[in-house]
mmCIF file with all atom_site columns, C-alpha atoms in Angstrom:
data_model
loop_
_atom_site.group_PDB
_atom_site.id
_atom_site.type_symbol
_atom_site.label_atom_id
_atom_site.label_alt_id
_atom_site.label_comp_id
_atom_site.label_asym_id
_atom_site.label_entity_id
_atom_site.label_seq_id
_atom_site.pdbx_PDB_ins_code
_atom_site.Cartn_x
_atom_site.Cartn_y
_atom_site.Cartn_z
_atom_site.occupancy
_atom_site.B_iso_or_equiv
_atom_site.pdbx_formal_charge
_atom_site.auth_seq_id
_atom_site.auth_comp_id
_atom_site.auth_asym_id
_atom_site.auth_atom_id
_atom_site.pdbx_PDB_model_num
ATOM 1   C CA . UNK A 1 1   ? -35.140 -25.240 26.287  1.00 0.00 ? 1   UNK A CA 1
ATOM 2   C CA . UNK A 1 2   ? -36.002 -22.504 23.616  1.00 0.00 ? 2   UNK A CA 1
ATOM 3   C CA . UNK A 1 3   ? -36.042 -22.698 20.096  1.00 0.00 ? 3   UNK A CA 1
ATOM 4   C CA . UNK A 1 4   ? -33.298 -19.501 20.220  1.00 0.00 ? 4   UNK A CA 1
ATOM 5   C CA . UNK A 1 5   ? -31.351 -21.716 22.573  1.00 0.00 ? 5   UNK A CA 1
ATOM 6   C CA . UNK A 1 6   ? -31.140 -24.769 20.185  1.00 0.00 ? 6   UNK A CA 1
ATOM 7   C CA . UNK A 1 7   ? -29.671 -22.418 17.290  1.00 0.00 ? 7   UNK A CA 1
ATOM 8   C CA . UNK A 1 8   ? -26.469 -21.116 19.637  1.00 0.00 ? 8   UNK A CA 1
ATOM 9   C CA . UNK A 1 9   ? -23.407 -23.338 19.741  1.00 0.00 ? 9   UNK A CA 1
ATOM 10  C CA . UNK A 1 10  ? -20.879 -22.426 22.144  1.00 0.00 ? 10  UNK A CA 1
ATOM 11  C CA . UNK A 1 11  ? -17.333 -22.975 21.684  1.00 0.00 ? 11  UNK A CA 1
ATOM 12  C CA . UNK A 1 12  ? -15.013 -23.199 24.817  1.00 0.00 ? 12  UNK A CA 1
ATOM 13  C CA . UNK A 1 13  ? -13.213 -20.097 25.771  1.00 0.00 ? 13  UNK A CA 1
ATOM 14  C CA . UNK A 1 14  ? -9.847  -20.287 25.819  1.00 0.00 ? 14  UNK A CA 1
ATOM 15  C CA . UNK A 1 15  ? -7.835  -19.011 29.129  1.00 0.00 ? 15  UNK A CA 1
ATOM 16  C CA . UNK A 1 16  ? -4.847  -17.791 27.269  1.00 0.00 ? 16  UNK A CA 1
ATOM 17  C CA . UNK A 1 17  ? -3.757  -17.893 23.652  1.00 0.00 ? 17  UNK A CA 1
ATOM 18  C CA . UNK A 1 18  ? -4.800  -16.243 20.256  1.00 0.00 ? 18  UNK A CA 1
ATOM 19  C CA . UNK A 1 19  ? -7.985  -15.949 18.342  1.00 0.00 ? 19  UNK A CA 1
ATOM 20  C CA . UNK A 1 20  ? -7.529  -15.289 14.690  1.00 0.00 ? 20  UNK A CA 1
ATOM 21  C CA . UNK A 1 21  ? -10.871 -13.911 13.530  1.00 0.00 ? 21  UNK A CA 1
ATOM 22  C CA . UNK A 1 22  ? -12.530 -12.753 10.068  1.00 0.00 ? 22  UNK A CA 1
ATOM 23  C CA . UNK A 1 23  ? -10.337 -15.192 7.655   1.00 0.00 ? 23  UNK A CA 1
ATOM 24  C CA . UNK A 1 24  ? -11.745 -15.812 4.497   1.00 0.00 ? 24  UNK A CA 1
ATOM 25  C CA . UNK A 1 25  ? -13.101 -19.205 4.537   1.00 0.00 ? 25  UNK A CA 1
ATOM 26  C CA . UNK A 1 26  ? -10.879 -20.082 1.522   1.00 0.00 ? 26  UNK A CA 1
ATOM 27  C CA . UNK A 1 27  ? -7.818  -18.990 3.369   1.00 0.00 ? 27  UNK A CA 1
ATOM 28  C CA . UNK A 1 28  ? -8.219  -20.707 6.712   1.00 0.00 ? 28  UNK A CA 1
ATOM 29  C CA . UNK A 1 29  ? -6.296  -24.060 6.255   1.00 0.00 ? 29  UNK A CA 1
ATOM 30  C CA . UNK A 1 30  ? -3.367  -21.708 4.232   1.00 0.00 ? 30  UNK A CA 1
ATOM 31  C CA . UNK A 1 31  ? -3.139  -19.957 7.681   1.00 0.00 ? 31  UNK A CA 1
ATOM 32  C CA . UNK A 1 32  ? -3.004  -23.120 9.534   1.00 0.00 ? 32  UNK A CA 1
ATOM 33  C CA . UNK A 1 33  ? -0.390  -24.040 7.212   1.00 0.00 ? 33  UNK A CA 1
ATOM 34  C CA . UNK A 1 34  ? 1.845   -21.096 6.868   1.00 0.00 ? 34  UNK A CA 1
ATOM 35  C CA . UNK A 1 35  ? 1.703   -20.486 10.800  1.00 0.00 ? 35  UNK A CA 1
ATOM 36  C CA . UNK A 1 36  ? 2.616   -24.307 11.756  1.00 0.00 ? 36  UNK A CA 1
ATOM 37  C CA . UNK A 1 37  ? -0.452  -24.215 13.561  1.00 0.00 ? 37  UNK A CA 1
ATOM 38  C CA . UNK A 1 38  ? -1.092  -28.004 12.536  1.00 0.00 ? 38  UNK A CA 1
ATOM 39  C CA . UNK A 1 39  ? 1.836   -29.036 14.704  1.00 0.00 ? 39  UNK A CA 1
ATOM 40  C CA . UNK A 1 40  ? 1.075   -26.926 17.706  1.00 0.00 ? 40  UNK A CA 1
ATOM 41  C CA . UNK A 1 41  ? 0.359   -29.580 20.642  1.00 0.00 ? 41  UNK A CA 1
ATOM 42  C CA . UNK A 1 42  ? -1.901  -27.504 22.357  1.00 0.00 ? 42  UNK A CA 1
ATOM 43  C CA . UNK A 1 43  ? -6.021  -27.235 22.092  1.00 0.00 ? 43  UNK A CA 1
ATOM 44  C CA . UNK A 1 44  ? -6.685  -25.488 18.357  1.00 0.00 ? 44  UNK A CA 1
ATOM 45  C CA . UNK A 1 45  ? -10.214 -25.016 17.474  1.00 0.00 ? 45  UNK A CA 1
ATOM 46  C CA . UNK A 1 46  ? -11.186 -24.342 14.067  1.00 0.00 ? 46  UNK A CA 1
ATOM 47  C CA . UNK A 1 47  ? -14.261 -22.823 12.464  1.00 0.00 ? 47  UNK A CA 1
ATOM 48  C CA . UNK A 1 48  ? -15.394 -22.443 8.802   1.00 0.00 ? 48  UNK A CA 1
ATOM 49  C CA . UNK A 1 49  ? -18.245 -21.211 6.994   1.00 0.00 ? 49  UNK A CA 1
ATOM 50  C CA . UNK A 1 50  ? -19.339 -19.131 10.266  1.00 0.00 ? 50  UNK A CA 1
ATOM 51  C CA . UNK A 1 51  ? -21.860 -16.108 9.731   1.00 0.00 ? 51  UNK A CA 1
ATOM 52  C CA . UNK A 1 52  ? -20.520 -12.894 9.547   1.00 0.00 ? 52  UNK A CA 1
ATOM 53  C CA . UNK A 1 53  ? -22.587 -9.694  9.305   1.00 0.00 ? 53  UNK A CA 1
ATOM 54  C CA . UNK A 1 54  ? -19.421 -7.570  7.895   1.00 0.00 ? 54  UNK A CA 1
ATOM 55  C CA . UNK A 1 55  ? -18.380 -10.542 5.104   1.00 0.00 ? 55  UNK A CA 1
ATOM 56  C CA . UNK A 1 56  ? -21.134 -12.970 4.807   1.00 0.00 ? 56  UNK A CA 1
ATOM 57  C CA . UNK A 1 57  ? -18.945 -15.887 5.608   1.00 0.00 ? 57  UNK A CA 1
ATOM 58  C CA . UNK A 1 58  ? -15.589 -16.422 7.548   1.00 0.00 ? 58  UNK A CA 1
ATOM 59  C CA . UNK A 1 59  ? -13.197 -18.715 9.452   1.00 0.00 ? 59  UNK A CA 1
ATOM 60  C CA . UNK A 1 60  ? -11.873 -18.476 12.734  1.00 0.00 ? 60  UNK A CA 1
ATOM 61  C CA . UNK A 1 61  ? -8.758  -20.348 14.609  1.00 0.00 ? 61  UNK A CA 1
ATOM 62  C CA . UNK A 1 62  ? -8.630  -20.463 18.453  1.00 0.00 ? 62  UNK A CA 1
ATOM 63  C CA . UNK A 1 63  ? -5.095  -21.683 19.582  1.00 0.00 ? 63  UNK A CA 1
ATOM 64  C CA . UNK A 1 64  ? -4.554  -22.090 22.984  1.00 0.00 ? 64  UNK A CA 1
ATOM 65  C CA . UNK A 1 65  ? -1.031  -20.917 24.836  1.00 0.00 ? 65  UNK A CA 1
ATOM 66  C CA . UNK A 1 66  ? 0.189   -19.707 21.642  1.00 0.00 ? 66  UNK A CA 1
ATOM 67  C CA . UNK A 1 67  ? 1.106   -15.834 20.812  1.00 0.00 ? 67  UNK A CA 1
ATOM 68  C CA . UNK A 1 68  ? 2.475   -15.039 17.325  1.00 0.00 ? 68  UNK A CA 1
ATOM 69  C CA . UNK A 1 69  ? 5.570   -12.813 16.611  1.00 0.00 ? 69  UNK A CA 1
ATOM 70  C CA . UNK A 1 70  ? 5.232   -9.678  14.079  1.00 0.00 ? 70  UNK A CA 1
ATOM 71  C CA . UNK A 1 71  ? 6.498   -11.817 11.120  1.00 0.00 ? 71  UNK A CA 1
ATOM 72  C CA . UNK A 1 72  ? 3.664   -14.088 11.767  1.00 0.00 ? 72  UNK A CA 1
ATOM 73  C CA . UNK A 1 73  ? 1.314   -11.023 11.482  1.00 0.00 ? 73  UNK A CA 1
ATOM 74  C CA . UNK A 1 74  ? 2.673   -10.554 7.916   1.00 0.00 ? 74  UNK A CA 1
ATOM 75  C CA . UNK A 1 75  ? 2.059   -14.086 7.093   1.00 0.00 ? 75  UNK A CA 1
ATOM 76  C CA . UNK A 1 76  ? -1.554  -13.878 8.192   1.00 0.00 ? 76  UNK A CA 1
ATOM 77  C CA . UNK A 1 77  ? -2.053  -10.547 6.452   1.00 0.00 ? 77  UNK A CA 1
ATOM 78  C CA . UNK A 1 78  ? -0.646  -12.001 3.118   1.00 0.00 ? 78  UNK A CA 1
ATOM 79  C CA . UNK A 1 79  ? -3.006  -14.958 3.632   1.00 0.00 ? 79  UNK A CA 1
ATOM 80  C CA . UNK A 1 80  ? -6.152  -13.033 5.046   1.00 0.00 ? 80  UNK A CA 1
ATOM 81  C CA . UNK A 1 81  ? -5.925  -9.176  4.761   1.00 0.00 ? 81  UNK A CA 1
ATOM 82  C CA . UNK A 1 82  ? -8.783  -8.414  6.686   1.00 0.00 ? 82  UNK A CA 1
ATOM 83  C CA . UNK A 1 83  ? -7.910  -10.703 9.618   1.00 0.00 ? 83  UNK A CA 1
ATOM 84  C CA . UNK A 1 84  ? -8.004  -9.852  13.116  1.00 0.00 ? 84  UNK A CA 1
ATOM 85  C CA . UNK A 1 85  ? -5.763  -11.290 15.957  1.00 0.00 ? 85  UNK A CA 1
ATOM 86  C CA . UNK A 1 86  ? -7.466  -11.186 19.651  1.00 0.00 ? 86  UNK A CA 1
ATOM 87  C CA . UNK A 1 87  ? -4.604  -12.048 22.362  1.00 0.00 ? 87  UNK A CA 1
ATOM 88  C CA . UNK A 1 88  ? -6.428  -13.649 25.189  1.00 0.00 ? 88  UNK A CA 1
ATOM 89  C CA . UNK A 1 89  ? -5.134  -13.640 28.977  1.00 0.00 ? 89  UNK A CA 1
ATOM 90  C CA . UNK A 1 90  ? -6.846  -14.874 31.928  1.00 0.00 ? 90  UNK A CA 1
ATOM 91  C CA . UNK A 1 91  ? -10.008 -15.336 29.578  1.00 0.00 ? 91  UNK A CA 1
ATOM 92  C CA . UNK A 1 92  ? -10.215 -11.771 28.933  1.00 0.00 ? 92  UNK A CA 1
ATOM 93  C CA . UNK A 1 93  ? -9.409  -9.835  25.539  1.00 0.00 ? 93  UNK A CA 1
ATOM 94  C CA . UNK A 1 94  ? -5.878  -8.298  26.118  1.00 0.00 ? 94  UNK A CA 1
ATOM 95  C CA . UNK A 1 95  ? -5.304  -6.727  22.956  1.00 0.00 ? 95  UNK A CA 1
ATOM 96  C CA . UNK A 1 96  ? -6.774  -6.544  19.208  1.00 0.00 ? 96  UNK A CA 1
ATOM 97  C CA . UNK A 1 97  ? -4.793  -6.265  16.259  1.00 0.00 ? 97  UNK A CA 1
ATOM 98  C CA . UNK A 1 98  ? -6.114  -5.618  12.878  1.00 0.00 ? 98  UNK A CA 1
ATOM 99  C CA . UNK A 1 99  ? -3.392  -7.457  10.457  1.00 0.00 ? 99  UNK A CA 1
ATOM 100 C CA . UNK A 1 100 ? -1.796  -5.258  7.814   1.00 0.00 ? 100 UNK A CA 1
ATOM 101 C CA . UNK A 1 101 ? 0.109   -5.886  4.805   1.00 0.00 ? 101 UNK A CA 1
ATOM 102 C CA . UNK A 1 102 ? 3.770   -4.471  5.245   1.00 0.00 ? 102 UNK A CA 1
ATOM 103 C CA . UNK A 1 103 ? 5.421   -2.453  2.528   1.00 0.00 ? 103 UNK A CA 1
ATOM 104 C CA . UNK A 1 104 ? 8.238   -4.921  2.472   1.00 0.00 ? 104 UNK A CA 1
ATOM 105 C CA . UNK A 1 105 ? 8.014   -8.755  2.706   1.00 0.00 ? 105 UNK A CA 1
ATOM 106 C CA . UNK A 1 106 ? 10.738  -10.860 3.430   1.00 0.00 ? 106 UNK A CA 1
ATOM 107 C CA . UNK A 1 107 ? 11.582  -14.464 3.749   1.00 0.00 ? 107 UNK A CA 1
ATOM 108 C CA . UNK A 1 108 ? 8.047   -15.733 3.524   1.00 0.00 ? 108 UNK A CA 1
ATOM 109 C CA . UNK A 1 109 ? 6.996   -15.470 -0.283  1.00 0.00 ? 109 UNK A CA 1
ATOM 110 C CA . UNK A 1 110 ? 8.725   -17.483 -2.849  1.00 0.00 ? 110 UNK A CA 1
ATOM 111 C CA . UNK A 1 111 ? 9.808   -15.860 -6.370  1.00 0.00 ? 111 UNK A CA 1
ATOM 112 C CA . UNK A 1 112 ? 7.642   -17.290 -9.016  1.00 0.00 ? 112 UNK A CA 1
ATOM 113 C CA . UNK A 1 113 ? 10.595  -16.743 -11.704 1.00 0.00 ? 113 UNK A CA 1
ATOM 114 C CA . UNK A 1 114 ? 12.887  -20.007 -11.948 1.00 0.00 ? 114 UNK A CA 1
ATOM 115 C CA . UNK A 1 115 ? 15.774  -17.986 -12.928 1.00 0.00 ? 115 UNK A CA 1
ATOM 116 C CA . UNK A 1 116 ? 15.575  -15.740 -9.996  1.00 0.00 ? 116 UNK A CA 1
ATOM 117 C CA . UNK A 1 117 ? 19.053  -15.761 -7.802  1.00 0.00 ? 117 UNK A CA 1
ATOM 118 C CA . UNK A 1 118 ? 16.841  -16.635 -4.810  1.00 0.00 ? 118 UNK A CA 1
ATOM 119 C CA . UNK A 1 119 ? 15.747  -19.837 -6.349  1.00 0.00 ? 119 UNK A CA 1
ATOM 120 C CA . UNK A 1 120 ? 19.341  -20.847 -7.329  1.00 0.00 ? 120 UNK A CA 1
ATOM 121 C CA . UNK A 1 121 ? 21.122  -19.986 -4.205  1.00 0.00 ? 121 UNK A CA 1
ATOM 122 C CA . UNK A 1 122 ? 20.837  -20.110 -0.534  1.00 0.00 ? 122 UNK A CA 1
ATOM 123 C CA . UNK A 1 123 ? 19.362  -16.614 0.206   1.00 0.00 ? 123 UNK A CA 1
ATOM 124 C CA . UNK A 1 124 ? 16.261  -14.988 1.685   1.00 0.00 ? 124 UNK A CA 1
ATOM 125 C CA . UNK A 1 125 ? 13.668  -13.621 -0.610  1.00 0.00 ? 125 UNK A CA 1
ATOM 126 C CA . UNK A 1 126 ? 12.224  -9.879  -0.189  1.00 0.00 ? 126 UNK A CA 1
ATOM 127 C CA . UNK A 1 127 ? 9.639   -8.146  -2.082  1.00 0.00 ? 127 UNK A CA 1
ATOM 128 C CA . UNK A 1 128 ? 8.121   -4.679  -2.346  1.00 0.00 ? 128 UNK A CA 1
ATOM 129 C CA . UNK A 1 129 ? 4.244   -4.439  -2.264  1.00 0.00 ? 129 UNK A CA 1
ATOM 130 C CA . UNK A 1 130 ? 3.385   -2.570  -5.201  1.00 0.00 ? 130 UNK A CA 1
ATOM 131 C CA . UNK A 1 131 ? -0.693  -2.744  -4.629  1.00 0.00 ? 131 UNK A CA 1
ATOM 132 C CA . UNK A 1 132 ? -2.146  -4.311  -1.216  1.00 0.00 ? 132 UNK A CA 1
ATOM 133 C CA . UNK A 1 133 ? -5.780  -4.575  -2.952  1.00 0.00 ? 133 UNK A CA 1
ATOM 134 C CA . UNK A 1 134 ? -5.635  -6.945  -4.994  1.00 0.00 ? 134 UNK A CA 1
ATOM 135 C CA . UNK A 1 135 ? -2.055  -7.887  -3.857  1.00 0.00 ? 135 UNK A CA 1
ATOM 136 C CA . UNK A 1 136 ? 0.673   -7.288  -6.345  1.00 0.00 ? 136 UNK A CA 1
ATOM 137 C CA . UNK A 1 137 ? 4.545   -7.726  -5.294  1.00 0.00 ? 137 UNK A CA 1
ATOM 138 C CA . UNK A 1 138 ? 7.906   -6.993  -7.100  1.00 0.00 ? 138 UNK A CA 1
ATOM 139 C CA . UNK A 1 139 ? 11.121  -9.083  -6.536  1.00 0.00 ? 139 UNK A CA 1
ATOM 140 C CA . UNK A 1 140 ? 13.939  -7.438  -5.279  1.00 0.00 ? 140 UNK A CA 1
ATOM 141 C CA . UNK A 1 141 ? 16.310  -9.234  -6.932  1.00 0.00 ? 141 UNK A CA 1
ATOM 142 C CA . UNK A 1 142 ? 14.930  -9.956  -10.306 1.00 0.00 ? 142 UNK A CA 1
ATOM 143 C CA . UNK A 1 143 ? 12.058  -7.432  -10.295 1.00 0.00 ? 143 UNK A CA 1
ATOM 144 C CA . UNK A 1 144 ? 9.331   -9.886  -11.562 1.00 0.00 ? 144 UNK A CA 1
ATOM 145 C CA . UNK A 1 145 ? 5.849   -8.835  -10.153 1.00 0.00 ? 145 UNK A CA 1
ATOM 146 C CA . UNK A 1 146 ? 3.534   -11.338 -8.915  1.00 0.00 ? 146 UNK A CA 1
ATOM 147 C CA . UNK A 1 147 ? -0.272  -11.248 -7.869  1.00 0.00 ? 147 UNK A CA 1
ATOM 148 C CA . UNK A 1 148 ? -0.759  -14.948 -6.934  1.00 0.00 ? 148 UNK A CA 1
ATOM 149 C CA . UNK A 1 149 ? 2.057   -15.744 -4.008  1.00 0.00 ? 149 UNK A CA 1
ATOM 150 C CA . UNK A 1 150 ? 3.571   -18.778 -2.968  1.00 0.00 ? 150 UNK A CA 1
ATOM 151 C CA . UNK A 1 151 ? 4.679   -18.923 0.532   1.00 0.00 ? 151 UNK A CA 1
ATOM 152 C CA . UNK A 1 152 ? 8.096   -20.600 1.138   1.00 0.00 ? 152 UNK A CA 1
ATOM 153 C CA . UNK A 1 153 ? 8.150   -23.997 3.119   1.00 0.00 ? 153 UNK A CA 1
#
């Protein structure tokens, strides 16, 4: 075995499922939590602090037999705005999707204003995106602006 071969670590490919790539290292665990991947009953592979030519260091999550909805893409975009979703079918890349922060965010972010109606009554939250980088959003109901977002549980 040559030295070059010893430096490579091969993670098993998944037959069907999704790979979330280019996640900032500090956002990997947040992505797992907001997507509920920690409760997924099939194989989940997590890589952190992996070398990336484009970003320096990155995280990656491979989830076997799981495909994500559009609303999930919005959650990923809020936590990891440069992430890429790679859909795998029969060991082949079926689709690559670069996540994008939507113009409106509904139901997935909690307003930081304790007096906001969404924190005092049973109703869905809604925010307008004012700036995408760095992320700045405004509550539809109380008009409070936020840069540090909190996800709803």
